Amino acid sequence: MITPLEWSIIGLSLKVSLVAITLTLPLAYGLAWLLARRRFPGRFLLDALVHLPLVVPPVVTGWLLLVLLGRNGPIGSILLDWLGVTLVFHWTGAAVAAAVMALPLMVRAMRLSIDAVDRKLVGAARTLGASPWHAFRTITLPLSLPGILAGAVLGFARSLGEFGATITFASNIPGQTRTLPLAIYTSLQVPGAEGVVTRLAIISIVLSLAALLASEWLVRRTSGGNAHVL
Amino acid sequence: MPMSFDIVLRHATGENSIAIDHHSDASLVAITGPSGCGKTTALNCVAGLITPQFAQISVNGRTLIDSERNVSLPAESRRCGYIFQDARLFPHLRVSANLAYGMRMRGAAHTDVDHAAVIDVLGIGGLADRWPATLSGGEIRRVAIARALMSGPEFLLLDEPLSSLDKARGEEVLGMIERIHSQLSVPMLYVSHDPAEVARLTQTIIKLG
């Protein structure tokens, strides 16, 4: 059955993906809202920048992260000097890589759901005395909840599967950055490890399916049966 | 004695331009005109949902917007009860929560609207636990009127409140509006394209288009 080593790989993968998604969620929603509801100079550029990880080879995204966030990079050196934090070769680096790769999918899903919220409802809330912030909290946010959950699940699944950017930026270190896909890849290089590969592959499928079904259940519950992810 | 409605409004959009100069003591003022002449746009300017090019609007002596003095209250501070043509009930809230939305916002209401009486007059007592999607057209309209009234508005904006209702339902809602008008001293701006409907309610008419 599943060995302690495999359990630790699963645990690491879940930790990396959950941290990546939790930290990205507010940022992704903010970006989705900006792109859906506001017209400002540089909007197209921001849109393109958000989508970049979706169209660029993941290895290139990993390399860009290395250039920016590596120990000598413009951001990486600040993190090291001020906070003593190094992302490279560390599980937090894997989480950053997963987050960057998941961001475009999350923004897309959330943006669609914000677009679908009738702005006239926000206007109605304003005439009933709601400030813009209160109208956002009570109307736009709950009505776009299915998109938030869909985005979170898509992002989570994308994070669990992240390979190219992770191995380039955070490397393939057992116990630190060797998540499920990296472990599967590593095992494929070892003769006679087919059993490990099969088990890890099945676990990957089960985890992704479970996330999908959980979000479907959540969305149906929160929307009173009116919306769904699938 | 302040006028109930003091409206100077200039607003030009792509296809039409609105020009209103209206000062009257009438508590119910109708805005009429052919479709597309900007009736709804005018209401949106009064409600604060659109910023007009030029406007000086006060209701009961309270200034909502004065382009000359650079004053413009945000929509949430204008204390209007806006009954939209498309009702705009919040689909994710039950009827009871829709009704409570404006009440919660404005704790101390200017007009002492008796909530039980509103629910009774509009006949929506049995709808509290329903979702908007399950309501009929007439029910949606009545809930929308109740929601606006229960927010404690200082004036009402009604945009074609009888549209999409059959004759019997329309008659019923019109009767309610007349009752509300006679019982509450709330000034009303009433948009309609139907001369007969307007004639029944008021002599004070703003013609657009």
Tab-separated table of C-alpha atoms in Angstrom:
chain	number	residue	atom	x	y	z
A	1	MET	CA	0.000	0.000	0.000
A	2	ILE	CA	1.005	3.642	0.337
A	3	THR	CA	4.409	3.967	1.989
A	4	PRO	CA	5.356	6.665	4.548
A	5	LEU	CA	7.515	8.302	1.878
A	6	GLU	CA	4.544	8.485	-0.474
A	7	TRP	CA	2.376	9.915	2.296
A	8	SER	CA	4.956	12.665	2.827
A	9	ILE	CA	4.877	13.430	-0.909
A	10	ILE	CA	1.087	13.695	-0.798
A	11	GLY	CA	1.302	15.895	2.280
A	12	LEU	CA	3.857	18.178	0.638
A	13	SER	CA	1.795	18.448	-2.554
A	14	LEU	CA	-1.346	19.362	-0.615
A	15	LYS	CA	0.560	21.878	1.503
A	16	VAL	CA	2.144	23.542	-1.544
A	17	SER	CA	-1.144	23.694	-3.470
A	18	LEU	CA	-3.284	24.854	-0.549
A	19	VAL	CA	-0.839	27.608	0.400
A	20	ALA	CA	-0.534	28.656	-3.241
A	21	ILE	CA	-4.312	28.861	-3.724
A	22	THR	CA	-5.095	30.486	-0.388
A	23	LEU	CA	-2.571	33.255	-0.982
A	24	THR	CA	-3.562	33.737	-4.624
A	25	LEU	CA	-7.320	33.765	-4.090
A	26	PRO	CA	-7.720	37.410	-2.953
A	27	LEU	CA	-5.211	38.629	-5.548
A	28	ALA	CA	-6.930	36.661	-8.324
A	29	TYR	CA	-10.351	37.972	-7.307
A	30	GLY	CA	-9.069	41.532	-7.140
A	31	LEU	CA	-7.548	41.226	-10.610
A	32	ALA	CA	-10.718	39.586	-11.951
A	33	TRP	CA	-12.833	42.404	-10.534
A	34	LEU	CA	-10.545	45.082	-11.964
A	35	LEU	CA	-10.538	43.486	-15.403
A	36	ALA	CA	-14.305	42.896	-15.375
A	37	ARG	CA	-15.542	46.177	-13.913
A	38	ARG	CA	-12.996	48.920	-14.509
A	39	ARG	CA	-11.632	50.683	-17.550
A	40	PHE	CA	-8.190	52.134	-16.930
A	41	PRO	CA	-5.030	52.811	-18.894
A	42	GLY	CA	-2.817	49.744	-18.988
A	43	ARG	CA	-5.763	47.393	-18.577
A	44	PHE	CA	-4.846	45.434	-21.690
A	45	LEU	CA	-1.247	45.153	-20.514
A	46	LEU	CA	-2.358	43.866	-17.101
A	47	ASP	CA	-4.680	41.378	-18.803
A	48	ALA	CA	-1.817	40.122	-20.981
A	49	LEU	CA	0.557	39.917	-18.017
A	50	VAL	CA	-1.930	37.840	-15.990
A	51	HIS	CA	-2.357	35.470	-18.929
A	52	LEU	CA	1.350	35.148	-19.626
A	53	PRO	CA	1.909	31.957	-17.559
A	54	LEU	CA	-0.909	30.305	-19.521
A	55	VAL	CA	0.739	30.783	-22.908
A	56	VAL	CA	4.461	30.802	-22.123
A	57	PRO	CA	6.247	27.433	-21.670
A	58	PRO	CA	6.234	26.647	-17.919
A	59	VAL	CA	10.004	26.260	-17.990
A	60	VAL	CA	10.270	29.871	-19.134
A	61	THR	CA	7.958	31.006	-16.330
A	62	GLY	CA	10.195	29.074	-13.902
A	63	TRP	CA	13.269	30.727	-15.343
A	64	LEU	CA	11.656	34.189	-15.042
A	65	LEU	CA	10.858	33.444	-11.405
A	66	LEU	CA	14.465	32.401	-10.896
A	67	VAL	CA	15.688	35.652	-12.433
A	68	LEU	CA	13.304	37.788	-10.338
A	69	LEU	CA	13.112	35.851	-7.088
A	70	GLY	CA	16.480	34.069	-7.050
A	71	ARG	CA	18.984	35.046	-4.358
A	72	ASN	CA	20.544	37.636	-6.652
A	73	GLY	CA	17.325	38.690	-8.344
A	74	PRO	CA	15.848	42.177	-7.797
A	75	ILE	CA	13.022	40.847	-5.602
A	76	GLY	CA	14.821	37.776	-4.273
A	77	SER	CA	17.707	39.801	-2.871
A	78	ILE	CA	15.294	42.093	-1.021
A	79	LEU	CA	13.481	39.077	0.470
A	80	LEU	CA	16.822	37.660	1.580
A	81	ASP	CA	18.231	40.893	3.012
A	82	TRP	CA	15.088	42.154	4.758
A	83	LEU	CA	13.270	38.988	5.744
A	84	GLY	CA	15.966	36.334	5.476
A	85	VAL	CA	13.698	34.372	3.150
A	86	THR	CA	14.958	32.214	0.303
A	87	LEU	CA	12.357	30.748	-2.027
A	88	VAL	CA	14.712	28.742	-4.217
A	89	PHE	CA	15.121	25.067	-3.206
A	90	HIS	CA	12.386	25.568	-0.603
A	91	TRP	CA	8.752	24.425	-0.519
A	92	THR	CA	7.611	28.058	-0.444
A	93	GLY	CA	9.291	28.436	-3.836
A	94	ALA	CA	7.229	25.523	-5.130
A	95	ALA	CA	4.126	27.274	-3.777
A	96	VAL	CA	5.068	30.522	-5.559
A	97	ALA	CA	5.609	28.642	-8.838
A	98	ALA	CA	2.266	26.845	-8.418
A	99	ALA	CA	0.515	30.129	-7.590
A	100	VAL	CA	1.864	31.942	-10.644
A	101	MET	CA	0.871	29.063	-12.915
A	102	ALA	CA	-2.618	28.838	-11.371
A	103	LEU	CA	-3.311	32.583	-11.408
A	104	PRO	CA	-4.552	32.941	-15.025
A	105	LEU	CA	-7.011	30.054	-14.687
A	106	MET	CA	-8.347	31.472	-11.429
A	107	VAL	CA	-8.691	34.997	-12.804
A	108	ARG	CA	-10.507	33.730	-15.900
A	109	ALA	CA	-13.073	31.738	-13.950
A	110	MET	CA	-13.719	34.554	-11.482
A	111	ARG	CA	-13.894	37.217	-14.152
A	112	LEU	CA	-16.588	35.299	-16.040
A	113	SER	CA	-18.677	35.053	-12.880
A	114	ILE	CA	-18.236	38.755	-12.050
A	115	ASP	CA	-19.204	39.635	-15.630
A	116	ALA	CA	-22.341	37.572	-15.121
A	117	VAL	CA	-23.441	39.627	-12.095
A	118	ASP	CA	-25.961	42.190	-13.336
A	119	ARG	CA	-24.596	45.664	-12.568
A	120	LYS	CA	-28.159	46.896	-12.266
A	121	LEU	CA	-28.444	44.893	-9.052
A	122	VAL	CA	-25.528	46.869	-7.654
A	123	GLY	CA	-27.355	50.066	-8.654
A	124	ALA	CA	-30.479	48.837	-6.874
A	125	ALA	CA	-28.448	48.140	-3.737
A	126	ARG	CA	-27.004	51.668	-3.872
A	127	THR	CA	-30.478	53.252	-4.019
A	128	LEU	CA	-31.392	51.169	-0.975
A	129	GLY	CA	-28.592	52.830	0.963
A	130	ALA	CA	-25.613	50.525	0.400
A	131	SER	CA	-22.175	52.085	0.010
A	132	PRO	CA	-20.133	50.800	-2.964
A	133	TRP	CA	-18.186	48.541	-0.591
A	134	HIS	CA	-21.320	47.212	1.115
A	135	ALA	CA	-22.984	46.607	-2.261
A	136	PHE	CA	-19.891	44.699	-3.355
A	137	ARG	CA	-19.911	42.562	-0.201
A	138	THR	CA	-23.625	41.783	-0.236
A	139	ILE	CA	-24.324	41.561	-3.990
A	140	THR	CA	-21.291	41.108	-6.267
A	141	LEU	CA	-19.278	38.860	-3.950
A	142	PRO	CA	-21.998	36.318	-3.070
A	143	LEU	CA	-23.349	36.238	-6.628
A	144	SER	CA	-19.870	35.521	-7.998
A	145	LEU	CA	-19.192	32.836	-5.382
A	146	PRO	CA	-19.623	29.953	-7.853
A	147	GLY	CA	-16.850	31.513	-9.945
A	148	ILE	CA	-14.632	31.927	-6.900
A	149	LEU	CA	-15.036	28.257	-6.011
A	150	ALA	CA	-14.600	27.153	-9.613
A	151	GLY	CA	-11.467	29.288	-9.864
A	152	ALA	CA	-10.110	27.906	-6.602
A	153	VAL	CA	-10.622	24.316	-7.730
A	154	LEU	CA	-9.149	24.919	-11.173
A	155	GLY	CA	-6.206	26.627	-9.531
A	156	PHE	CA	-5.832	23.843	-6.986
A	157	ALA	CA	-5.845	21.171	-9.689
A	158	ARG	CA	-3.374	23.194	-11.740
A	159	SER	CA	-1.129	23.582	-8.679
A	160	LEU	CA	-1.226	19.859	-7.926
A	161	GLY	CA	-0.109	19.185	-11.495
A	162	GLU	CA	2.541	21.913	-11.659
A	163	PHE	CA	5.818	20.553	-13.011
A	164	GLY	CA	7.842	22.732	-15.364
A	165	ALA	CA	7.993	26.009	-13.451
A	166	THR	CA	8.478	24.203	-10.143
A	167	ILE	CA	11.413	22.053	-11.244
A	168	THR	CA	13.050	25.053	-12.919
A	169	PHE	CA	12.558	27.527	-10.088
A	170	ALA	CA	12.415	25.468	-6.893
A	171	SER	CA	14.239	22.368	-8.143
A	172	ASN	CA	13.472	18.703	-7.352
A	173	ILE	CA	14.443	18.250	-3.726
A	174	PRO	CA	12.956	15.329	-1.764
A	175	GLY	CA	10.847	16.537	1.127
A	176	GLN	CA	11.083	20.190	0.036
A	177	THR	CA	9.954	20.631	-3.554
A	178	ARG	CA	9.389	17.077	-4.839
A	179	THR	CA	5.621	17.252	-5.246
A	180	LEU	CA	3.498	14.489	-6.835
A	181	PRO	CA	4.326	15.218	-10.499
A	182	LEU	CA	8.040	15.592	-9.719
A	183	ALA	CA	7.999	12.381	-7.681
A	184	ILE	CA	6.253	10.544	-10.528
A	185	TYR	CA	8.817	11.878	-12.991
A	186	THR	CA	11.698	10.893	-10.672
A	187	SER	CA	10.303	7.398	-10.168
A	188	LEU	CA	9.961	6.974	-13.923
A	189	GLN	CA	13.739	7.396	-14.161
A	190	VAL	CA	14.293	4.501	-11.734
A	191	PRO	CA	14.006	0.934	-13.085
A	192	GLY	CA	11.487	-1.213	-11.217
A	193	ALA	CA	9.538	1.676	-9.635
A	194	GLU	CA	6.436	1.144	-11.775
A	195	GLY	CA	4.387	0.345	-8.672
A	196	VAL	CA	5.252	3.700	-7.111
A	197	VAL	CA	4.405	5.528	-10.333
A	198	THR	CA	1.025	3.802	-10.579
A	199	ARG	CA	0.122	4.543	-6.967
A	200	LEU	CA	1.160	8.218	-7.171
A	201	ALA	CA	-0.687	8.628	-10.474
A	202	ILE	CA	-3.874	7.166	-9.002
A	203	ILE	CA	-3.521	9.419	-5.950
A	204	SER	CA	-3.175	12.460	-8.242
A	205	ILE	CA	-6.356	11.542	-10.084
A	206	VAL	CA	-8.273	10.897	-6.870
A	207	LEU	CA	-7.198	14.202	-5.305
A	208	SER	CA	-8.179	16.237	-8.368
A	209	LEU	CA	-11.533	14.496	-8.702
A	210	ALA	CA	-12.241	14.942	-4.996
A	211	ALA	CA	-11.540	18.677	-5.253
A	212	LEU	CA	-13.827	18.964	-8.271
A	213	LEU	CA	-16.689	17.089	-6.602
A	214	ALA	CA	-16.273	19.024	-3.362
A	215	SER	CA	-16.514	22.343	-5.184
A	216	GLU	CA	-19.547	21.182	-7.150
A	217	TRP	CA	-21.237	20.252	-3.883
A	218	LEU	CA	-20.275	23.590	-2.302
A	219	VAL	CA	-21.500	25.633	-5.248
A	220	ARG	CA	-24.839	23.820	-5.363
A	221	ARG	CA	-25.283	24.262	-1.646
A	222	THR	CA	-24.428	27.961	-1.603
A	223	SER	CA	-26.495	28.862	-4.657
A	224	GLY	CA	-29.624	26.995	-3.608
A	225	GLY	CA	-29.154	24.583	-6.514
A	226	ASN	CA	-29.065	27.284	-9.174
A	227	ALA	CA	-25.402	27.152	-10.183
A	228	HIS	CA	-22.724	24.589	-10.794
A	229	VAL	CA	-19.042	24.239	-11.590
A	230	LEU	CA	-19.220	21.199	-13.865
B	1	MET	CA	-42.253	76.259	1.991
B	2	PRO	CA	-39.876	74.162	-0.150
B	3	MET	CA	-41.135	72.689	-3.385
B	4	SER	CA	-41.590	68.949	-3.457
B	5	PHE	CA	-39.659	68.764	-6.707
B	6	ASP	CA	-37.111	71.273	-7.969
B	7	ILE	CA	-35.573	69.802	-11.068
B	8	VAL	CA	-33.266	71.364	-13.601
B	9	LEU	CA	-31.692	68.669	-15.711
B	10	ARG	CA	-29.641	68.703	-18.915
B	11	HIS	CA	-28.252	65.451	-20.182
B	12	ALA	CA	-27.439	64.446	-23.740
B	13	THR	CA	-26.611	60.898	-24.695
B	14	GLY	CA	-25.954	59.425	-28.115
B	15	GLU	CA	-29.466	59.521	-29.524
B	16	ASN	CA	-31.498	61.816	-27.276
B	17	SER	CA	-31.107	64.822	-25.072
B	18	ILE	CA	-33.056	65.471	-21.902
B	19	ALA	CA	-34.017	68.945	-20.806
B	20	ILE	CA	-36.221	69.330	-17.747
B	21	ASP	CA	-37.135	72.503	-15.868
B	22	HIS	CA	-39.704	71.619	-13.290
B	23	HIS	CA	-40.642	73.331	-10.035
B	24	SER	CA	-43.850	72.276	-8.376
B	25	ASP	CA	-45.581	71.486	-5.158
B	26	ALA	CA	-47.369	68.508	-6.613
B	27	SER	CA	-46.602	65.397	-4.626
B	28	LEU	CA	-47.003	63.181	-7.658
B	29	VAL	CA	-45.292	64.241	-10.857
B	30	ALA	CA	-45.516	62.123	-13.981
B	31	ILE	CA	-42.823	61.923	-16.641
B	32	THR	CA	-44.191	60.877	-20.015
B	33	GLY	CA	-42.966	60.553	-23.561
B	34	PRO	CA	-42.343	57.982	-26.265
B	35	SER	CA	-40.022	55.077	-25.570
B	36	GLY	CA	-36.358	55.944	-25.883
B	37	CYS	CA	-36.847	59.616	-25.014
B	38	GLY	CA	-34.835	59.294	-21.817
B	39	LYS	CA	-37.487	58.842	-19.120
B	40	THR	CA	-35.515	56.139	-17.316
B	41	THR	CA	-32.289	58.091	-17.785
B	42	ALA	CA	-33.939	61.058	-16.064
B	43	LEU	CA	-34.921	58.867	-13.095
B	44	ASN	CA	-31.390	57.452	-12.936
B	45	CYS	CA	-30.034	61.002	-12.762
B	46	VAL	CA	-32.357	61.797	-9.851
B	47	ALA	CA	-31.405	58.531	-8.106
B	48	GLY	CA	-27.692	59.212	-8.552
B	49	LEU	CA	-27.010	56.156	-10.695
B	50	ILE	CA	-25.980	58.385	-13.610
B	51	THR	CA	-24.034	61.625	-13.326
B	52	PRO	CA	-25.826	64.117	-15.571
B	53	GLN	CA	-23.988	66.759	-17.551
B	54	PHE	CA	-25.803	69.500	-15.659
B	55	ALA	CA	-28.339	69.247	-12.873
B	56	GLN	CA	-29.815	71.119	-9.950
B	57	ILE	CA	-32.202	68.786	-8.197
B	58	SER	CA	-33.803	69.133	-4.787
B	59	VAL	CA	-36.642	67.181	-3.270
B	60	ASN	CA	-38.559	68.717	-0.363
B	61	GLY	CA	-35.850	71.360	-0.171
B	62	ARG	CA	-33.022	68.853	0.193
B	63	THR	CA	-30.362	69.216	-2.471
B	64	LEU	CA	-29.415	65.966	-4.173
B	65	ILE	CA	-27.185	67.442	-6.828
B	66	ASP	CA	-26.133	70.930	-7.826
B	67	SER	CA	-23.643	71.045	-10.663
B	68	GLU	CA	-23.094	74.766	-10.102
B	69	ARG	CA	-21.999	74.306	-6.497
B	70	ASN	CA	-20.259	71.018	-7.286
B	71	VAL	CA	-22.514	69.121	-4.892
B	72	SER	CA	-23.614	65.586	-5.635
B	73	LEU	CA	-24.838	63.142	-3.035
B	74	PRO	CA	-23.869	59.526	-3.735
B	75	ALA	CA	-26.798	57.261	-4.612
B	76	GLU	CA	-26.823	55.659	-1.159
B	77	SER	CA	-27.310	59.026	0.541
B	78	ARG	CA	-30.205	60.282	-1.590
B	79	ARG	CA	-32.808	58.252	0.304
B	80	CYS	CA	-34.944	57.462	-2.684
B	81	GLY	CA	-37.153	54.451	-3.090
B	82	TYR	CA	-36.578	53.392	-6.679
B	83	ILE	CA	-39.058	50.943	-8.150
B	84	PHE	CA	-37.274	49.713	-11.249
B	85	GLN	CA	-39.080	48.631	-14.375
B	86	ASP	CA	-37.253	45.300	-14.169
B	87	ALA	CA	-37.801	45.041	-10.372
B	88	ARG	CA	-34.177	44.036	-9.680
B	89	LEU	CA	-34.876	41.766	-6.751
B	90	PHE	CA	-31.647	40.209	-5.476
B	91	PRO	CA	-31.773	36.625	-6.777
B	92	HIS	CA	-29.600	35.160	-4.000
B	93	LEU	CA	-31.779	36.528	-1.194
B	94	ARG	CA	-35.191	35.318	-0.114
B	95	VAL	CA	-38.097	37.775	-0.249
B	96	SER	CA	-37.704	38.539	3.459
B	97	ALA	CA	-34.008	39.400	3.017
B	98	ASN	CA	-34.789	41.487	-0.068
B	99	LEU	CA	-37.299	43.478	1.991
B	100	ALA	CA	-34.855	43.820	4.872
B	101	TYR	CA	-31.971	44.981	2.660
B	102	GLY	CA	-32.924	48.657	2.634
B	103	MET	CA	-34.305	48.620	6.171
B	104	ARG	CA	-30.994	47.454	7.577
B	105	MET	CA	-29.154	50.134	5.623
B	106	ARG	CA	-31.188	53.032	6.955
B	107	GLY	CA	-31.949	52.026	10.532
B	108	ALA	CA	-33.850	55.195	11.444
B	109	ALA	CA	-36.200	55.845	8.575
B	110	HIS	CA	-37.270	59.340	7.699
B	111	THR	CA	-40.800	58.318	6.929
B	112	ASP	CA	-42.404	56.128	9.533
B	113	VAL	CA	-43.500	53.431	7.181
B	114	ASP	CA	-45.437	50.773	9.006
B	115	HIS	CA	-43.791	47.623	7.688
B	116	ALA	CA	-46.637	45.348	8.670
B	117	ALA	CA	-49.072	47.654	6.884
B	118	VAL	CA	-46.941	47.682	3.731
B	119	ILE	CA	-46.792	43.893	3.681
B	120	ASP	CA	-50.520	43.766	4.316
B	121	VAL	CA	-51.493	46.366	1.693
B	122	LEU	CA	-49.293	44.720	-0.929
B	123	GLY	CA	-50.482	41.235	0.019
B	124	ILE	CA	-47.029	39.675	0.221
B	125	GLY	CA	-47.256	38.204	3.731
B	126	GLY	CA	-47.067	34.655	2.470
B	127	LEU	CA	-44.003	35.207	0.284
B	128	ALA	CA	-41.336	35.850	2.948
B	129	ASP	CA	-39.527	32.528	2.549
B	130	ARG	CA	-39.711	32.345	-1.250
B	131	TRP	CA	-36.832	32.896	-3.680
B	132	PRO	CA	-37.392	35.657	-6.272
B	133	ALA	CA	-37.058	33.104	-9.095
B	134	THR	CA	-40.226	31.351	-7.902
B	135	LEU	CA	-42.435	34.480	-7.896
B	136	SER	CA	-44.968	35.491	-10.542
B	137	GLY	CA	-44.667	38.812	-12.386
B	138	GLY	CA	-47.263	40.479	-10.151
B	139	GLU	CA	-45.616	39.170	-6.988
B	140	ILE	CA	-42.192	40.389	-8.120
B	141	ARG	CA	-43.622	43.861	-8.737
B	142	ARG	CA	-45.305	44.010	-5.334
B	143	VAL	CA	-42.170	42.823	-3.507
B	144	ALA	CA	-40.132	45.446	-5.369
B	145	ILE	CA	-42.576	48.172	-4.309
B	146	ALA	CA	-42.518	46.923	-0.708
B	147	ARG	CA	-38.716	46.811	-0.655
B	148	ALA	CA	-38.526	50.431	-1.815
B	149	LEU	CA	-41.157	51.586	0.695
B	150	MET	CA	-39.615	49.726	3.619
B	151	SER	CA	-36.232	51.369	3.068
B	152	GLY	CA	-37.809	54.520	4.504
B	153	PRO	CA	-37.445	56.705	1.409
B	154	GLU	CA	-37.964	60.475	1.323
B	155	PHE	CA	-39.291	60.202	-2.215
B	156	LEU	CA	-40.238	57.486	-4.672
B	157	LEU	CA	-39.154	56.908	-8.257
B	158	LEU	CA	-41.477	54.609	-10.184
B	159	ASP	CA	-40.414	53.417	-13.628
B	160	GLU	CA	-43.358	51.996	-15.573
B	161	PRO	CA	-44.604	50.092	-12.531
B	162	LEU	CA	-47.460	48.525	-14.512
B	163	SER	CA	-45.418	47.205	-17.422
B	164	SER	CA	-45.371	43.434	-17.960
B	165	LEU	CA	-48.528	43.070	-15.871
B	166	ASP	CA	-51.877	42.009	-17.299
B	167	LYS	CA	-54.835	44.396	-17.033
B	168	ALA	CA	-56.215	43.016	-13.771
B	169	ARG	CA	-52.806	42.936	-12.066
B	170	GLY	CA	-51.998	46.384	-13.403
B	171	GLU	CA	-55.248	47.744	-12.009
B	172	GLU	CA	-54.435	46.166	-8.656
B	173	VAL	CA	-50.924	47.651	-8.491
B	174	LEU	CA	-52.187	51.062	-9.635
B	175	GLY	CA	-54.754	50.976	-6.808
B	176	MET	CA	-51.951	50.227	-4.360
B	177	ILE	CA	-49.866	53.106	-5.640
B	178	GLU	CA	-52.848	55.440	-5.217
B	179	ARG	CA	-53.326	54.160	-1.685
B	180	ILE	CA	-49.632	54.561	-0.863
B	181	HIS	CA	-49.741	58.069	-2.273
B	182	SER	CA	-52.743	59.084	-0.207
B	183	GLN	CA	-51.527	57.438	3.011
B	184	LEU	CA	-47.835	58.363	2.975
B	185	SER	CA	-46.750	61.884	2.270
B	186	VAL	CA	-43.922	60.775	0.006
B	187	PRO	CA	-43.353	62.723	-3.218
B	188	MET	CA	-43.370	60.528	-6.301
B	189	LEU	CA	-41.858	60.755	-9.758
B	190	TYR	CA	-43.882	58.444	-11.937
B	191	VAL	CA	-42.638	57.402	-15.373
B	192	SER	CA	-45.184	56.069	-17.842
B	193	HIS	CA	-45.863	56.139	-21.564
B	194	ASP	CA	-49.614	55.576	-21.040
B	195	PRO	CA	-51.632	58.861	-21.019
B	196	ALA	CA	-54.704	57.228	-19.425
B	197	GLU	CA	-52.662	55.856	-16.549
B	198	VAL	CA	-51.018	59.231	-15.967
B	199	ALA	CA	-54.303	61.152	-16.216
B	200	ARG	CA	-55.734	59.025	-13.449
B	201	LEU	CA	-52.854	59.822	-11.079
B	202	THR	CA	-51.941	63.473	-11.563
B	203	GLN	CA	-52.314	66.738	-13.464
B	204	THR	CA	-48.636	67.576	-13.124
B	205	ILE	CA	-46.796	66.171	-16.088
B	206	ILE	CA	-43.295	66.524	-17.455
B	207	LYS	CA	-43.305	65.735	-21.181
B	208	LEU	CA	-40.098	64.454	-22.723
B	209	GLY	CA	-39.160	63.862	-26.343
